[in-house]
Amino acid sequence: MRRIAPTLLILAILPLLGGCLAKTALDVATAPVKIGSKAVDMATTSQSEADEKRGREIRKREERLGQLQREREKLERKCSDGNERACRDLAEVEHEIEVLKPQVPYEPDR
C-alpha cells in the first residue's frame, strides 16, 4: 500500500506536467522569433511615428517663418527711417525667408 500511493500520486500529476513541459518547449522554440520581431519593431519607424515627426518639423519651420516675417517688418520700418544696418539685416532676413518658404507646405485659405 505504501508503494502504491506515491505511484498513484505521480500518475495523477503526470498529465498536468505534460502541459507545463509542452508550454515551456513552445516558449523556448518561439523565443528567438519573438526577440527578432521585437528588434525589428524597435529598429523600424511606423507610419504614424513618421507622420508625427514630419508634423513637428513642419511646425518648427512655420514658427521660424513667422519669427522671420515679424523681424522683417521691424527691419523694414527701421530701414525706411534711414538705418543702414537694418537695411543689411533686412536683406539677410529676406534671403532666409526665401530659402525657408519652399519647405513650408502651402495651405489655401478656407
PDB file of N, CA and C in Angstrom:
ATOM      1  N   MET A   1       0.815  -1.197   0.000  1.00  0.00           N
ATOM      2  CA  MET A   1       0.000   0.000   0.000  1.00  0.00           C
ATOM      3  C   MET A   1       0.857   1.258   0.000  1.00  0.00           C
ATOM      4  N   ARG A   2       1.965   1.176   0.760  1.00  0.00           N
ATOM      5  CA  ARG A   2       2.839   2.338   0.819  1.00  0.00           C
ATOM      6  C   ARG A   2       3.454   2.635  -0.551  1.00  0.00           C
ATOM      7  N   ARG A   3       3.738   1.621  -1.317  1.00  0.00           N
ATOM      8  CA  ARG A   3       4.331   1.833  -2.633  1.00  0.00           C
ATOM      9  C   ARG A   3       3.299   2.280  -3.660  1.00  0.00           C
ATOM     10  N   ILE A   4       2.130   1.923  -3.500  1.00  0.00           N
ATOM     11  CA  ILE A   4       1.074   2.237  -4.464  1.00  0.00           C
ATOM     12  C   ILE A   4       0.687   3.721  -4.373  1.00  0.00           C
ATOM     13  N   ALA A   5       0.641   4.316  -3.197  1.00  0.00           N
ATOM     14  CA  ALA A   5       0.224   5.707  -3.012  1.00  0.00           C
ATOM     15  C   ALA A   5       1.151   6.684  -3.767  1.00  0.00           C
ATOM     16  N   PRO A   6       2.479   6.596  -3.595  1.00  0.00           N
ATOM     17  CA  PRO A   6       3.331   7.521  -4.358  1.00  0.00           C
ATOM     18  C   PRO A   6       3.216   7.302  -5.866  1.00  0.00           C
ATOM     19  N   THR A   7       3.069   6.075  -6.287  1.00  0.00           N
ATOM     20  CA  THR A   7       2.947   5.783  -7.702  1.00  0.00           C
ATOM     21  C   THR A   7       1.654   6.386  -8.253  1.00  0.00           C
ATOM     22  N   LEU A   8       0.564   6.250  -7.512  1.00  0.00           N
ATOM     23  CA  LEU A   8      -0.705   6.844  -7.952  1.00  0.00           C
ATOM     24  C   LEU A   8      -0.624   8.364  -7.980  1.00  0.00           C
ATOM     25  N   LEU A   9       0.075   8.925  -6.998  1.00  0.00           N
ATOM     26  CA  LEU A   9       0.240  10.378  -6.961  1.00  0.00           C
ATOM     27  C   LEU A   9       1.025  10.876  -8.185  1.00  0.00           C
ATOM     28  N   ILE A  10       2.088  10.170  -8.510  1.00  0.00           N
ATOM     29  CA  ILE A  10       2.892  10.539  -9.686  1.00  0.00           C
ATOM     30  C   ILE A  10       2.066  10.395 -10.952  1.00  0.00           C
ATOM     31  N   LEU A  11       1.308   9.319 -11.056  1.00  0.00           N
ATOM     32  CA  LEU A  11       0.467   9.119 -12.233  1.00  0.00           C
ATOM     33  C   LEU A  11      -0.629  10.182 -12.344  1.00  0.00           C
ATOM     34  N   ALA A  12      -1.121  10.640 -11.203  1.00  0.00           N
ATOM     35  CA  ALA A  12      -2.160  11.672 -11.210  1.00  0.00           C
ATOM     36  C   ALA A  12      -1.591  13.028 -11.640  1.00  0.00           C
ATOM     37  N   ILE A  13      -0.347  13.302 -11.270  1.00  0.00           N
ATOM     38  CA  ILE A  13       0.279  14.581 -11.587  1.00  0.00           C
ATOM     39  C   ILE A  13       0.846  14.610 -13.003  1.00  0.00           C
ATOM     40  N   LEU A  14       1.191  13.477 -13.546  1.00  0.00           N
ATOM     41  CA  LEU A  14       1.849  13.381 -14.843  1.00  0.00           C
ATOM     42  C   LEU A  14       1.114  14.109 -15.974  1.00  0.00           C
ATOM     43  N   PRO A  15      -0.194  14.014 -16.124  1.00  0.00           N
ATOM     44  CA  PRO A  15      -0.861  14.765 -17.205  1.00  0.00           C
ATOM     45  C   PRO A  15      -0.726  16.279 -17.040  1.00  0.00           C
ATOM     46  N   LEU A  16      -0.688  16.731 -15.798  1.00  0.00           N
ATOM     47  CA  LEU A  16      -0.540  18.165 -15.564  1.00  0.00           C
ATOM     48  C   LEU A  16       0.858  18.650 -15.965  1.00  0.00           C
ATOM     49  N   LEU A  17       1.856  17.844 -15.706  1.00  0.00           N
ATOM     50  CA  LEU A  17       3.221  18.215 -16.053  1.00  0.00           C
ATOM     51  C   LEU A  17       3.436  18.237 -17.563  1.00  0.00           C
ATOM     52  N   GLY A  18       2.737  17.410 -18.270  1.00  0.00           N
ATOM     53  CA  GLY A  18       2.867  17.373 -19.729  1.00  0.00           C
ATOM     54  C   GLY A  18       2.542  18.722 -20.343  1.00  0.00           C
ATOM     55  N   GLY A  19       1.519  19.378 -19.870  1.00  0.00           N
ATOM     56  CA  GLY A  19       1.143  20.700 -20.361  1.00  0.00           C
ATOM     57  C   GLY A  19       2.215  21.730 -20.053  1.00  0.00           C
ATOM     58  N   CYS A  20       2.783  21.650 -18.856  1.00  0.00           N
ATOM     59  CA  CYS A  20       3.835  22.589 -18.465  1.00  0.00           C
ATOM     60  C   CYS A  20       5.079  22.395 -19.337  1.00  0.00           C
ATOM     61  N   LEU A  21       5.425  21.131 -19.563  1.00  0.00           N
ATOM     62  CA  LEU A  21       6.600  20.848 -20.379  1.00  0.00           C
ATOM     63  C   LEU A  21       6.378  21.292 -21.824  1.00  0.00           C
ATOM     64  N   ALA A  22       5.188  21.049 -22.335  1.00  0.00           N
ATOM     65  CA  ALA A  22       4.883  21.444 -23.702  1.00  0.00           C
ATOM     66  C   ALA A  22       4.910  22.974 -23.833  1.00  0.00           C
ATOM     67  N   LYS A  23       4.347  23.659 -22.857  1.00  0.00           N
ATOM     68  CA  LYS A  23       4.343  25.131 -22.877  1.00  0.00           C
ATOM     69  C   LYS A  23       5.768  25.662 -22.809  1.00  0.00           C
ATOM     70  N   THR A  24       6.583  25.077 -21.948  1.00  0.00           N
ATOM     71  CA  THR A  24       7.973  25.510 -21.823  1.00  0.00           C
ATOM     72  C   THR A  24       8.724  25.260 -23.132  1.00  0.00           C
ATOM     73  N   ALA A  25       8.503  24.113 -23.735  1.00  0.00           N
ATOM     74  CA  ALA A  25       9.161  23.803 -25.004  1.00  0.00           C
ATOM     75  C   ALA A  25       8.725  24.787 -26.091  1.00  0.00           C
ATOM     76  N   LEU A  26       7.455  25.129 -26.110  1.00  0.00           N
ATOM     77  CA  LEU A  26       6.944  26.093 -27.074  1.00  0.00           C
ATOM     78  C   LEU A  26       7.560  27.479 -26.839  1.00  0.00           C
ATOM     79  N   ASP A  27       7.633  27.875 -25.573  1.00  0.00           N
ATOM     80  CA  ASP A  27       8.240  29.172 -25.251  1.00  0.00           C
ATOM     81  C   ASP A  27       9.699  29.222 -25.682  1.00  0.00           C
ATOM     82  N   VAL A  28      10.430  28.147 -25.446  1.00  0.00           N
ATOM     83  CA  VAL A  28      11.837  28.091 -25.833  1.00  0.00           C
ATOM     84  C   VAL A  28      11.969  28.134 -27.359  1.00  0.00           C
ATOM     85  N   ALA A  29      11.080  27.441 -28.049  1.00  0.00           N
ATOM     86  CA  ALA A  29      11.152  27.390 -29.514  1.00  0.00           C
ATOM     87  C   ALA A  29      10.779  28.726 -30.153  1.00  0.00           C
ATOM     88  N   THR A  30       9.844  29.444 -29.563  1.00  0.00           N
ATOM     89  CA  THR A  30       9.397  30.703 -30.176  1.00  0.00           C
ATOM     90  C   THR A  30      10.159  31.925 -29.667  1.00  0.00           C
ATOM     91  N   ALA A  31      11.002  31.768 -28.670  1.00  0.00           N
ATOM     92  CA  ALA A  31      11.734  32.906 -28.103  1.00  0.00           C
ATOM     93  C   ALA A  31      12.588  33.641 -29.145  1.00  0.00           C
ATOM     94  N   PRO A  32      13.361  32.937 -29.980  1.00  0.00           N
ATOM     95  CA  PRO A  32      14.162  33.679 -30.975  1.00  0.00           C
ATOM     96  C   PRO A  32      13.310  34.501 -31.936  1.00  0.00           C
ATOM     97  N   VAL A  33      12.159  33.979 -32.306  1.00  0.00           N
ATOM     98  CA  VAL A  33      11.278  34.710 -33.220  1.00  0.00           C
ATOM     99  C   VAL A  33      10.734  35.959 -32.529  1.00  0.00           C
ATOM    100  N   LYS A  34      10.331  35.828 -31.269  1.00  0.00           N
ATOM    101  CA  LYS A  34       9.802  36.971 -30.525  1.00  0.00           C
ATOM    102  C   LYS A  34      10.875  38.031 -30.341  1.00  0.00           C
ATOM    103  N   ILE A  35      12.082  37.605 -30.018  1.00  0.00           N
ATOM    104  CA  ILE A  35      13.182  38.551 -29.825  1.00  0.00           C
ATOM    105  C   ILE A  35      13.511  39.249 -31.144  1.00  0.00           C
ATOM    106  N   GLY A  36      13.550  38.483 -32.222  1.00  0.00           N
ATOM    107  CA  GLY A  36      13.842  39.063 -33.535  1.00  0.00           C
ATOM    108  C   GLY A  36      12.789  40.057 -33.968  1.00  0.00           C
ATOM    109  N   SER A  37      11.530  39.734 -33.772  1.00  0.00           N
ATOM    110  CA  SER A  37      10.464  40.646 -34.179  1.00  0.00           C
ATOM    111  C   SER A  37      10.466  41.903 -33.320  1.00  0.00           C
ATOM    112  N   LYS A  38      10.814  41.762 -32.060  1.00  0.00           N
ATOM    113  CA  LYS A  38      10.902  42.919 -31.171  1.00  0.00           C
ATOM    114  C   LYS A  38      12.019  43.861 -31.640  1.00  0.00           C
ATOM    115  N   ALA A  39      13.155  43.278 -32.045  1.00  0.00           N
ATOM    116  CA  ALA A  39      14.285  44.084 -32.525  1.00  0.00           C
ATOM    117  C   ALA A  39      13.913  44.813 -33.816  1.00  0.00           C
ATOM    118  N   VAL A  40      13.238  44.131 -34.724  1.00  0.00           N
ATOM    119  CA  VAL A  40      12.818  44.766 -35.979  1.00  0.00           C
ATOM    120  C   VAL A  40      11.826  45.885 -35.691  1.00  0.00           C
ATOM    121  N   ASP A  41      10.908  45.650 -34.765  1.00  0.00           N
ATOM    122  CA  ASP A  41       9.922  46.660 -34.408  1.00  0.00           C
ATOM    123  C   ASP A  41      10.595  47.895 -33.831  1.00  0.00           C
ATOM    124  N   MET A  42      11.611  47.694 -33.018  1.00  0.00           N
ATOM    125  CA  MET A  42      12.318  48.827 -32.421  1.00  0.00           C
ATOM    126  C   MET A  42      13.158  49.565 -33.454  1.00  0.00           C
ATOM    127  N   ALA A  43      13.658  48.850 -34.456  1.00  0.00           N
ATOM    128  CA  ALA A  43      14.537  49.449 -35.459  1.00  0.00           C
ATOM    129  C   ALA A  43      13.765  50.199 -36.545  1.00  0.00           C
ATOM    130  N   THR A  44      12.517  49.855 -36.766  1.00  0.00           N
ATOM    131  CA  THR A  44      11.740  50.497 -37.827  1.00  0.00           C
ATOM    132  C   THR A  44      10.830  51.566 -37.242  1.00  0.00           C
ATOM    133  N   THR A  45      10.453  52.499 -38.080  1.00  0.00           N
ATOM    134  CA  THR A  45       9.568  53.581 -37.684  1.00  0.00           C
ATOM    135  C   THR A  45       8.209  53.330 -38.321  1.00  0.00           C
ATOM    136  N   SER A  46       7.177  53.384 -37.504  1.00  0.00           N
ATOM    137  CA  SER A  46       5.842  53.186 -38.061  1.00  0.00           C
ATOM    138  C   SER A  46       5.434  54.428 -38.855  1.00  0.00           C
ATOM    139  N   GLN A  47       4.416  54.274 -39.658  1.00  0.00           N
ATOM    140  CA  GLN A  47       3.944  55.385 -40.477  1.00  0.00           C
ATOM    141  C   GLN A  47       3.449  56.525 -39.603  1.00  0.00           C
ATOM    142  N   SER A  48       2.746  56.210 -38.521  1.00  0.00           N
ATOM    143  CA  SER A  48       2.238  57.275 -37.653  1.00  0.00           C
ATOM    144  C   SER A  48       3.382  58.015 -36.973  1.00  0.00           C
ATOM    145  N   GLU A  49       4.439  57.289 -36.586  1.00  0.00           N
ATOM    146  CA  GLU A  49       5.600  57.957 -35.987  1.00  0.00           C
ATOM    147  C   GLU A  49       6.273  58.875 -37.004  1.00  0.00           C
ATOM    148  N   ALA A  50       6.379  58.418 -38.232  1.00  0.00           N
ATOM    149  CA  ALA A  50       6.979  59.244 -39.285  1.00  0.00           C
ATOM    150  C   ALA A  50       6.122  60.481 -39.548  1.00  0.00           C
ATOM    151  N   ASP A  51       4.793  60.315 -39.553  1.00  0.00           N
ATOM    152  CA  ASP A  51       3.895  61.448 -39.764  1.00  0.00           C
ATOM    153  C   ASP A  51       4.023  62.468 -38.629  1.00  0.00           C
ATOM    154  N   GLU A  52       4.117  61.970 -37.388  1.00  0.00           N
ATOM    155  CA  GLU A  52       4.266  62.866 -36.240  1.00  0.00           C
ATOM    156  C   GLU A  52       5.571  63.648 -36.333  1.00  0.00           C
ATOM    157  N   LYS A  53       6.634  62.963 -36.721  1.00  0.00           N
ATOM    158  CA  LYS A  53       7.940  63.628 -36.853  1.00  0.00           C
ATOM    159  C   LYS A  53       7.881  64.700 -37.935  1.00  0.00           C
ATOM    160  N   ARG A  54       7.278  64.360 -39.064  1.00  0.00           N
ATOM    161  CA  ARG A  54       7.161  65.342 -40.152  1.00  0.00           C
ATOM    162  C   ARG A  54       6.322  66.537 -39.715  1.00  0.00           C
ATOM    163  N   GLY A  55       5.256  66.287 -38.977  1.00  0.00           N
ATOM    164  CA  GLY A  55       4.412  67.378 -38.483  1.00  0.00           C
ATOM    165  C   GLY A  55       5.184  68.310 -37.557  1.00  0.00           C
ATOM    166  N   ARG A  56       6.006  67.726 -36.677  1.00  0.00           N
ATOM    167  CA  ARG A  56       6.825  68.553 -35.778  1.00  0.00           C
ATOM    168  C   ARG A  56       7.804  69.414 -36.568  1.00  0.00           C
ATOM    169  N   GLU A  57       8.432  68.816 -37.584  1.00  0.00           N
ATOM    170  CA  GLU A  57       9.391  69.564 -38.409  1.00  0.00           C
ATOM    171  C   GLU A  57       8.707  70.711 -39.146  1.00  0.00           C
ATOM    172  N   ILE A  58       7.530  70.449 -39.683  1.00  0.00           N
ATOM    173  CA  ILE A  58       6.793  71.493 -40.405  1.00  0.00           C
ATOM    174  C   ILE A  58       6.412  72.621 -39.449  1.00  0.00           C
ATOM    175  N   ARG A  59       5.929  72.270 -38.248  1.00  0.00           N
ATOM    176  CA  ARG A  59       5.552  73.302 -37.287  1.00  0.00           C
ATOM    177  C   ARG A  59       6.754  74.161 -36.892  1.00  0.00           C
ATOM    178  N   LYS A  60       7.929  73.528 -36.735  1.00  0.00           N
ATOM    179  CA  LYS A  60       9.132  74.296 -36.404  1.00  0.00           C
ATOM    180  C   LYS A  60       9.466  75.278 -37.524  1.00  0.00           C
ATOM    181  N   ARG A  61       9.351  74.817 -38.777  1.00  0.00           N
ATOM    182  CA  ARG A  61       9.633  75.708 -39.912  1.00  0.00           C
ATOM    183  C   ARG A  61       8.618  76.855 -39.978  1.00  0.00           C
ATOM    184  N   GLU A  62       7.331  76.530 -39.718  1.00  0.00           N
ATOM    185  CA  GLU A  62       6.298  77.572 -39.734  1.00  0.00           C
ATOM    186  C   GLU A  62       6.566  78.611 -38.641  1.00  0.00           C
ATOM    187  N   GLU A  63       6.973  78.133 -37.453  1.00  0.00           N
ATOM    188  CA  GLU A  63       7.282  79.060 -36.370  1.00  0.00           C
ATOM    189  C   GLU A  63       8.450  79.963 -36.752  1.00  0.00           C
ATOM    190  N   ARG A  64       9.490  79.365 -37.325  1.00  0.00           N
ATOM    191  CA  ARG A  64      10.657  80.149 -37.737  1.00  0.00           C
ATOM    192  C   ARG A  64      10.276  81.156 -38.812  1.00  0.00           C
ATOM    193  N   LEU A  65       9.445  80.741 -39.753  1.00  0.00           N
ATOM    194  CA  LEU A  65       8.998  81.647 -40.811  1.00  0.00           C
ATOM    195  C   LEU A  65       8.225  82.825 -40.212  1.00  0.00           C
ATOM    196  N   GLY A  66       7.368  82.557 -39.229  1.00  0.00           N
ATOM    197  CA  GLY A  66       6.627  83.629 -38.558  1.00  0.00           C
ATOM    198  C   GLY A  66       7.559  84.596 -37.846  1.00  0.00           C
ATOM    199  N   GLN A  67       8.574  84.059 -37.169  1.00  0.00           N
ATOM    200  CA  GLN A  67       9.550  84.922 -36.493  1.00  0.00           C
ATOM    201  C   GLN A  67      10.269  85.813 -37.503  1.00  0.00           C
ATOM    202  N   LEU A  68      10.682  85.220 -38.605  1.00  0.00           N
ATOM    203  CA  LEU A  68      11.403  85.983 -39.631  1.00  0.00           C
ATOM    204  C   LEU A  68      10.524  87.072 -40.239  1.00  0.00           C
ATOM    205  N   GLN A  69       9.256  86.764 -40.458  1.00  0.00           N
ATOM    206  CA  GLN A  69       8.358  87.765 -41.041  1.00  0.00           C
ATOM    207  C   GLN A  69       8.144  88.940 -40.092  1.00  0.00           C
ATOM    208  N   ARG A  70       8.016  88.643 -38.784  1.00  0.00           N
ATOM    209  CA  ARG A  70       7.882  89.733 -37.807  1.00  0.00           C
ATOM    210  C   ARG A  70       9.160  90.569 -37.752  1.00  0.00           C
ATOM    211  N   GLU A  71      10.304  89.884 -37.795  1.00  0.00           N
ATOM    212  CA  GLU A  71      11.582  90.595 -37.785  1.00  0.00           C
ATOM    213  C   GLU A  71      11.739  91.451 -39.038  1.00  0.00           C
ATOM    214  N   ARG A  72      11.287  90.917 -40.171  1.00  0.00           N
ATOM    215  CA  ARG A  72      11.365  91.686 -41.423  1.00  0.00           C
ATOM    216  C   ARG A  72      10.545  92.978 -41.331  1.00  0.00           C
ATOM    217  N   GLU A  73       9.348  92.887 -40.728  1.00  0.00           N
ATOM    218  CA  GLU A  73       8.509  94.083 -40.583  1.00  0.00           C
ATOM    219  C   GLU A  73       9.213  95.156 -39.745  1.00  0.00           C
ATOM    220  N   LYS A  74       9.852  94.725 -38.643  1.00  0.00           N
ATOM    221  CA  LYS A  74      10.577  95.687 -37.802  1.00  0.00           C
ATOM    222  C   LYS A  74      11.750  96.309 -38.562  1.00  0.00           C
ATOM    223  N   LEU A  75      12.474  95.446 -39.274  1.00  0.00           N
ATOM    224  CA  LEU A  75      13.641  95.946 -40.010  1.00  0.00           C
ATOM    225  C   LEU A  75      13.230  96.861 -41.152  1.00  0.00           C
ATOM    226  N   GLU A  76      12.088  96.592 -41.778  1.00  0.00           N
ATOM    227  CA  GLU A  76      11.604  97.465 -42.856  1.00  0.00           C
ATOM    228  C   GLU A  76      11.329  98.870 -42.318  1.00  0.00           C
ATOM    229  N   ARG A  77      10.716  98.942 -41.127  1.00  0.00           N
ATOM    230  CA  ARG A  77      10.440 100.261 -40.530  1.00  0.00           C
ATOM    231  C   ARG A  77      11.748 100.992 -40.221  1.00  0.00           C
ATOM    232  N   LYS A  78      12.707 100.266 -39.643  1.00  0.00           N
ATOM    233  CA  LYS A  78      13.991 100.894 -39.303  1.00  0.00           C
ATOM    234  C   LYS A  78      14.749 101.299 -40.558  1.00  0.00           C
ATOM    235  N   CYS A  79      14.688 100.457 -41.579  1.00  0.00           N
ATOM    236  CA  CYS A  79      15.384 100.750 -42.835  1.00  0.00           C
ATOM    237  C   CYS A  79      14.782 101.990 -43.495  1.00  0.00           C
ATOM    238  N   SER A  80      13.447 102.081 -43.464  1.00  0.00           N
ATOM    239  CA  SER A  80      12.800 103.256 -44.072  1.00  0.00           C
ATOM    240  C   SER A  80      13.101 104.527 -43.278  1.00  0.00           C
ATOM    241  N   ASP A  81      13.496 104.379 -42.001  1.00  0.00           N
ATOM    242  CA  ASP A  81      13.901 105.542 -41.191  1.00  0.00           C
ATOM    243  C   ASP A  81      15.349 105.928 -41.456  1.00  0.00           C
ATOM    244  N   GLY A  82      16.067 105.140 -42.284  1.00  0.00           N
ATOM    245  CA  GLY A  82      17.424 105.501 -42.659  1.00  0.00           C
ATOM    246  C   GLY A  82      18.506 104.687 -41.963  1.00  0.00           C
ATOM    247  N   ASN A  83      18.168 103.644 -41.246  1.00  0.00           N
ATOM    248  CA  ASN A  83      19.153 102.814 -40.544  1.00  0.00           C
ATOM    249  C   ASN A  83      19.775 101.838 -41.547  1.00  0.00           C
ATOM    250  N   GLU A  84      21.068 102.078 -41.894  1.00  0.00           N
ATOM    251  CA  GLU A  84      21.724 101.242 -42.898  1.00  0.00           C
ATOM    252  C   GLU A  84      21.930  99.806 -42.422  1.00  0.00           C
ATOM    253  N   ARG A  85      22.261  99.656 -41.154  1.00  0.00           N
ATOM    254  CA  ARG A  85      22.457  98.294 -40.619  1.00  0.00           C
ATOM    255  C   ARG A  85      21.156  97.490 -40.717  1.00  0.00           C
ATOM    256  N   ALA A  86      20.036  98.149 -40.434  1.00  0.00           N
ATOM    257  CA  ALA A  86      18.740  97.485 -40.543  1.00  0.00           C
ATOM    258  C   ALA A  86      18.480  97.055 -41.982  1.00  0.00           C
ATOM    259  N   CYS A  87      18.924  97.868 -42.933  1.00  0.00           N
ATOM    260  CA  CYS A  87      18.741  97.518 -44.346  1.00  0.00           C
ATOM    261  C   CYS A  87      19.557  96.275 -44.710  1.00  0.00           C
ATOM    262  N   ARG A  88      20.793  96.186 -44.196  1.00  0.00           N
ATOM    263  CA  ARG A  88      21.619  94.989 -44.448  1.00  0.00           C
ATOM    264  C   ARG A  88      20.999  93.758 -43.792  1.00  0.00           C
ATOM    265  N   ASP A  89      20.549  93.942 -42.541  1.00  0.00           N
ATOM    266  CA  ASP A  89      19.915  92.825 -41.831  1.00  0.00           C
ATOM    267  C   ASP A  89      18.628  92.392 -42.527  1.00  0.00           C
ATOM    268  N   LEU A  90      17.910  93.360 -43.068  1.00  0.00           N
ATOM    269  CA  LEU A  90      16.671  93.074 -43.793  1.00  0.00           C
ATOM    270  C   LEU A  90      16.949  92.175 -44.993  1.00  0.00           C
ATOM    271  N   ALA A  91      18.019  92.447 -45.711  1.00  0.00           N
ATOM    272  CA  ALA A  91      18.370  91.617 -46.875  1.00  0.00           C
ATOM    273  C   ALA A  91      18.667  90.178 -46.445  1.00  0.00           C
ATOM    274  N   GLU A  92      19.355  90.025 -45.321  1.00  0.00           N
ATOM    275  CA  GLU A  92      19.658  88.670 -44.818  1.00  0.00           C
ATOM    276  C   GLU A  92      18.388  87.934 -44.399  1.00  0.00           C
ATOM    277  N   VAL A  93      17.508  88.645 -43.716  1.00  0.00           N
ATOM    278  CA  VAL A  93      16.251  88.034 -43.271  1.00  0.00           C
ATOM    279  C   VAL A  93      15.404  87.641 -44.472  1.00  0.00           C
ATOM    280  N   GLU A  94      15.324  88.502 -45.466  1.00  0.00           N
ATOM    281  CA  GLU A  94      14.541  88.174 -46.659  1.00  0.00           C
ATOM    282  C   GLU A  94      15.119  86.969 -47.393  1.00  0.00           C
ATOM    283  N   HIS A  95      16.436  86.870 -47.409  1.00  0.00           N
ATOM    284  CA  HIS A  95      17.068  85.704 -48.035  1.00  0.00           C
ATOM    285  C   HIS A  95      16.696  84.425 -47.275  1.00  0.00           C
ATOM    286  N   GLU A  96      16.752  84.480 -45.953  1.00  0.00           N
ATOM    287  CA  GLU A  96      16.400  83.296 -45.153  1.00  0.00           C
ATOM    288  C   GLU A  96      14.932  82.917 -45.352  1.00  0.00           C
ATOM    289  N   ILE A  97      14.072  83.922 -45.471  1.00  0.00           N
ATOM    290  CA  ILE A  97      12.648  83.653 -45.728  1.00  0.00           C
ATOM    291  C   ILE A  97      12.482  82.949 -47.069  1.00  0.00           C
ATOM    292  N   GLU A  98      13.191  83.411 -48.085  1.00  0.00           N
ATOM    293  CA  GLU A  98      13.085  82.803 -49.416  1.00  0.00           C
ATOM    294  C   GLU A  98      13.589  81.360 -49.407  1.00  0.00           C
ATOM    295  N   VAL A  99      14.598  81.087 -48.618  1.00  0.00           N
ATOM    296  CA  VAL A  99      15.114  79.712 -48.516  1.00  0.00           C
ATOM    297  C   VAL A  99      14.116  78.827 -47.774  1.00  0.00           C
ATOM    298  N   LEU A 100      13.487  79.371 -46.740  1.00  0.00           N
ATOM    299  CA  LEU A 100      12.604  78.587 -45.878  1.00  0.00           C
ATOM    300  C   LEU A 100      11.209  78.382 -46.476  1.00  0.00           C
ATOM    301  N   LYS A 101      10.729  79.337 -47.264  1.00  0.00           N
ATOM    302  CA  LYS A 101       9.359  79.266 -47.799  1.00  0.00           C
ATOM    303  C   LYS A 101       9.035  77.972 -48.545  1.00  0.00           C
ATOM    304  N   PRO A 102       9.890  77.478 -49.430  1.00  0.00           N
ATOM    305  CA  PRO A 102       9.540  76.244 -50.141  1.00  0.00           C
ATOM    306  C   PRO A 102       9.436  75.011 -49.227  1.00  0.00           C
ATOM    307  N   GLN A 103       9.999  75.098 -48.035  1.00  0.00           N
ATOM    308  CA  GLN A 103       9.979  73.957 -47.125  1.00  0.00           C
ATOM    309  C   GLN A 103       8.721  73.919 -46.268  1.00  0.00           C
ATOM    310  N   VAL A 104       7.910  74.977 -46.336  1.00  0.00           N
ATOM    311  CA  VAL A 104       6.664  75.035 -45.566  1.00  0.00           C
ATOM    312  C   VAL A 104       5.520  74.776 -46.529  1.00  0.00           C
ATOM    313  N   PRO A 105       4.698  73.753 -46.264  1.00  0.00           N
ATOM    314  CA  PRO A 105       3.606  73.440 -47.191  1.00  0.00           C
ATOM    315  C   PRO A 105       2.586  74.586 -47.279  1.00  0.00           C
ATOM    316  N   TYR A 106       2.068  74.758 -48.468  1.00  0.00           N
ATOM    317  CA  TYR A 106       1.071  75.794 -48.719  1.00  0.00           C
ATOM    318  C   TYR A 106      -0.295  75.286 -48.300  1.00  0.00           C
ATOM    319  N   GLU A 107      -1.002  76.099 -47.517  1.00  0.00           N
ATOM    320  CA  GLU A 107      -2.376  75.763 -47.129  1.00  0.00           C
ATOM    321  C   GLU A 107      -3.284  76.891 -47.594  1.00  0.00           C
ATOM    322  N   PRO A 108      -4.164  76.606 -48.556  1.00  0.00           N
ATOM    323  CA  PRO A 108      -5.058  77.663 -49.051  1.00  0.00           C
ATOM    324  C   PRO A 108      -6.029  78.098 -47.956  1.00  0.00           C
ATOM    325  N   ASP A 109      -6.486  79.347 -48.064  1.00  0.00           N
ATOM    326  CA  ASP A 109      -7.469  79.859 -47.104  1.00  0.00           C
ATOM    327  C   ASP A 109      -8.750  79.051 -47.244  1.00  0.00           C
ATOM    328  N   ARG A 110      -9.372  78.837 -46.131  1.00  0.00           N
ATOM    329  CA  ARG A 110     -10.608  78.012 -46.149  1.00  0.00           C
ATOM    330  C   ARG A 110     -11.831  78.847 -46.208  1.00  0.00           C
TER     331      ARG A 110
END
